[in-house]
PDB file of C-alpha atoms in Angstrom:
ATOM      1  CA  MET O   1     -41.837  96.187-107.365  1.00 90.00           C
ATOM      2  CA  VAL O   2     -39.211  98.081-108.902  1.00 96.00           C
ATOM      3  CA  LYS O   3     -35.615  97.278-108.042  1.00 97.00           C
ATOM      4  CA  THR O   4     -32.381  98.956-109.085  1.00 98.00           C
ATOM      5  CA  ILE O   5     -29.546  96.762-110.246  1.00 98.00           C
ATOM      6  CA  SER O   6     -25.878  97.593-111.785  1.00 98.00           C
ATOM      7  CA  ALA O   7     -25.331  96.554-115.142  1.00 98.00           C
ATOM      8  CA  ILE O   8     -22.489  94.166-113.949  1.00 98.00           C
ATOM      9  CA  LYS O   9     -24.922  92.428-111.596  1.00 98.00           C
ATOM     10  CA  ALA O  10     -27.537  92.313-114.050  1.00 98.00           C
ATOM     11  CA  ARG O  11     -25.075  90.324-116.457  1.00 98.00           C
ATOM     12  CA  GLN O  12     -24.186  87.968-113.496  1.00 98.00           C
ATOM     13  CA  LYS O  13     -27.823  87.316-112.586  1.00 98.00           C
ATOM     14  CA  LEU O  14     -29.650  87.690-115.849  1.00 98.00           C
ATOM     15  CA  GLY O  15     -31.520  84.254-115.469  1.00 98.00           C
ATOM     16  CA  GLN O  16     -32.730  85.346-111.910  1.00 98.00           C
ATOM     17  CA  VAL O  17     -33.686  88.829-113.100  1.00 98.00           C
ATOM     18  CA  MET O  18     -35.665  87.493-115.917  1.00 98.00           C
ATOM     19  CA  ASN O  19     -37.486  84.859-113.663  1.00 98.00           C
ATOM     20  CA  GLU O  20     -38.432  87.677-111.371  1.00 97.00           C
ATOM     21  CA  VAL O  21     -39.788  89.751-114.209  1.00 98.00           C
ATOM     22  CA  SER O  22     -41.661  87.106-115.889  1.00 96.00           C
ATOM     23  CA  LEU O  23     -43.089  85.433-112.926  1.00 96.00           C
ATOM     24  CA  ARG O  24     -43.462  87.980-110.183  1.00 96.00           C
ATOM     25  CA  GLU O  25     -43.967  91.059-112.536  1.00 94.00           C
ATOM     26  CA  ASP O  26     -40.955  92.868-110.971  1.00 97.00           C
ATOM     27  CA  GLU O  27     -39.356  95.504-112.711  1.00 98.00           C
ATOM     28  CA  TYR O  28     -35.702  96.646-112.858  1.00 98.00           C
ATOM     29  CA  ILE O  29     -33.753  99.637-113.563  1.00 98.00           C
ATOM     30  CA  VAL O  30     -30.298  98.909-114.781  1.00 98.00           C
ATOM     31  CA  GLU O  31     -27.704 101.458-113.898  1.00 98.00           C
ATOM     32  CA  ARG O  32     -24.231 102.146-115.226  1.00 97.00           C
ATOM     33  CA  ALA O  33     -21.908 104.250-113.016  1.00 96.00           C
ATOM     34  CA  GLY O  34     -25.028 104.965-110.962  1.00 96.00           C
ATOM     35  CA  LYS O  35     -26.858 106.600-113.985  1.00 98.00           C
ATOM     36  CA  PRO O  36     -30.167 104.597-115.080  1.00 98.00           C
ATOM     37  CA  LEU O  37     -29.735 103.150-118.557  1.00 98.00           C
ATOM     38  CA  VAL O  38     -32.553 100.782-119.224  1.00 98.00           C
ATOM     39  CA  ALA O  39     -35.639  99.305-117.670  1.00 98.00           C
ATOM     40  CA  ILE O  40     -36.374  95.462-117.721  1.00 98.00           C
ATOM     41  CA  ILE O  41     -40.257  95.050-117.428  1.00 98.00           C
ATOM     42  CA  PRO O  42     -42.622  92.080-118.221  1.00 97.00           C
ATOM     43  CA  ILE O  43     -43.317  91.534-121.807  1.00 97.00           C
ATOM     44  CA  GLU O  44     -46.959  92.355-121.459  1.00 96.00           C
ATOM     45  CA  GLN O  45     -46.437  95.539-120.063  1.00 95.00           C
ATOM     46  CA  TYR O  46     -43.983  96.416-122.916  1.00 96.00           C
ATOM     47  CA  MET O  47     -46.453  95.270-125.469  1.00 96.00           C
ATOM     48  CA  SER O  48     -49.193  97.534-123.840  1.00 95.00           C
ATOM     49  CA  ILE O  49     -46.976 100.587-123.991  1.00 95.00           C
ATOM     50  CA  LYS O  50     -45.990 100.032-127.359  1.00 95.00           C
ATOM     51  CA  LYS O  51     -49.692  99.442-128.503  1.00 94.00           C
ATOM     52  CA  ASP O  52     -50.733 102.672-126.342  1.00 93.00           C
ATOM     53  CA  ARG O  53     -47.943 104.500-128.223  1.00 92.00           C
ATOM     54  CA  SER O  54     -48.892 103.479-131.633  1.00 93.00           C
ATOM     55  CA  ASP O  55     -52.513 104.023-130.960  1.00 91.00           C
ATOM     56  CA  PHE O  56     -51.797 107.638-129.848  1.00 92.00           C
ATOM     57  CA  PHE O  57     -49.476 108.528-132.729  1.00 90.00           C
ATOM     58  CA  GLY O  58     -52.201 106.971-135.013  1.00 89.00           C
ATOM     59  CA  MET O  59     -54.790 109.442-133.582  1.00 87.00           C
ATOM     60  CA  VAL O  60     -52.338 112.306-133.838  1.00 86.00           C
ATOM     61  CA  SER O  61     -51.705 111.419-137.452  1.00 85.00           C
ATOM     62  CA  GLU O  62     -55.248 110.856-138.331  1.00 82.00           C
ATOM     63  CA  LEU O  63     -56.143 114.404-136.846  1.00 76.00           C
ATOM     64  CA  GLN O  64     -53.268 116.094-138.771  1.00 75.00           C
ATOM     65  CA  ARG O  65     -54.671 114.762-142.113  1.00 77.00           C
ATOM     66  CA  SER O  66     -58.059 115.912-141.272  1.00 73.00           C
ATOM     67  CA  SER O  67     -57.338 119.372-139.521  1.00 64.00           C
ATOM     68  CA  ASP O  68     -56.262 122.643-140.803  1.00 68.00           C
ATOM     69  CA  ALA O  69     -53.127 124.127-139.272  1.00 64.00           C
ATOM     70  CA  GLU O  70     -54.955 126.562-137.101  1.00 65.00           C
ATOM     71  CA  ASN O  71     -56.901 123.896-135.090  1.00 74.00           C
ATOM     72  CA  ILE O  72     -54.195 121.284-134.867  1.00 74.00           C
ATOM     73  CA  GLU O  73     -52.981 122.127-131.398  1.00 79.00           C
ATOM     74  CA  THR O  74     -56.676 121.937-130.089  1.00 81.00           C
ATOM     75  CA  ASP O  75     -57.144 118.618-131.789  1.00 77.00           C
ATOM     76  CA  ILE O  76     -53.956 117.080-130.292  1.00 82.00           C
ATOM     77  CA  GLU O  77     -55.010 118.192-126.804  1.00 86.00           C
ATOM     78  CA  GLU O  78     -58.440 116.597-127.486  1.00 86.00           C
ATOM     79  CA  ALA O  79     -56.889 113.289-128.592  1.00 87.00           C
ATOM     80  CA  VAL O  80     -54.544 113.481-125.529  1.00 89.00           C
ATOM     81  CA  LYS O  81     -57.587 113.695-123.202  1.00 89.00           C
ATOM     82  CA  HIS O  82     -59.421 110.909-125.114  1.00 86.00           C
ATOM     83  CA  HIS O  83     -56.477 108.641-124.869  1.00 84.00           C
ATOM     84  CA  ARG O  84     -56.225 109.201-121.029  1.00 86.00           C
ATOM     85  CA  ARG O  85     -59.874 108.433-120.515  1.00 86.00           C
ATOM     86  CA  LEU O  86     -59.413 105.326-122.430  1.00 81.00           C
ATOM     87  CA  LYS O  87     -56.602 104.046-120.091  1.00 73.00           C
ATOM     88  CA  LYS O  88     -58.734 104.789-116.845  1.00 64.00           C
TER      89      LYS O  88
END
């Protein structure tokens, strides 16, 4: 469940927020002056996002090394499609 909390309340209730995120897998959007600033998410989700991002940019980098400039856009589109299929 995604919840929204002000930065002040997040500071006051940090322990509670951490428990809800780690134990119940809740997610928090922390706002300051009504504007979203950061998200607090479970560590497993963060690590998955980080790995997916690294894998994606690794594929793009590999494609750039092995492709000529004319075909790079097509290769990137294919890498994106491949990555999306892996996530399903």
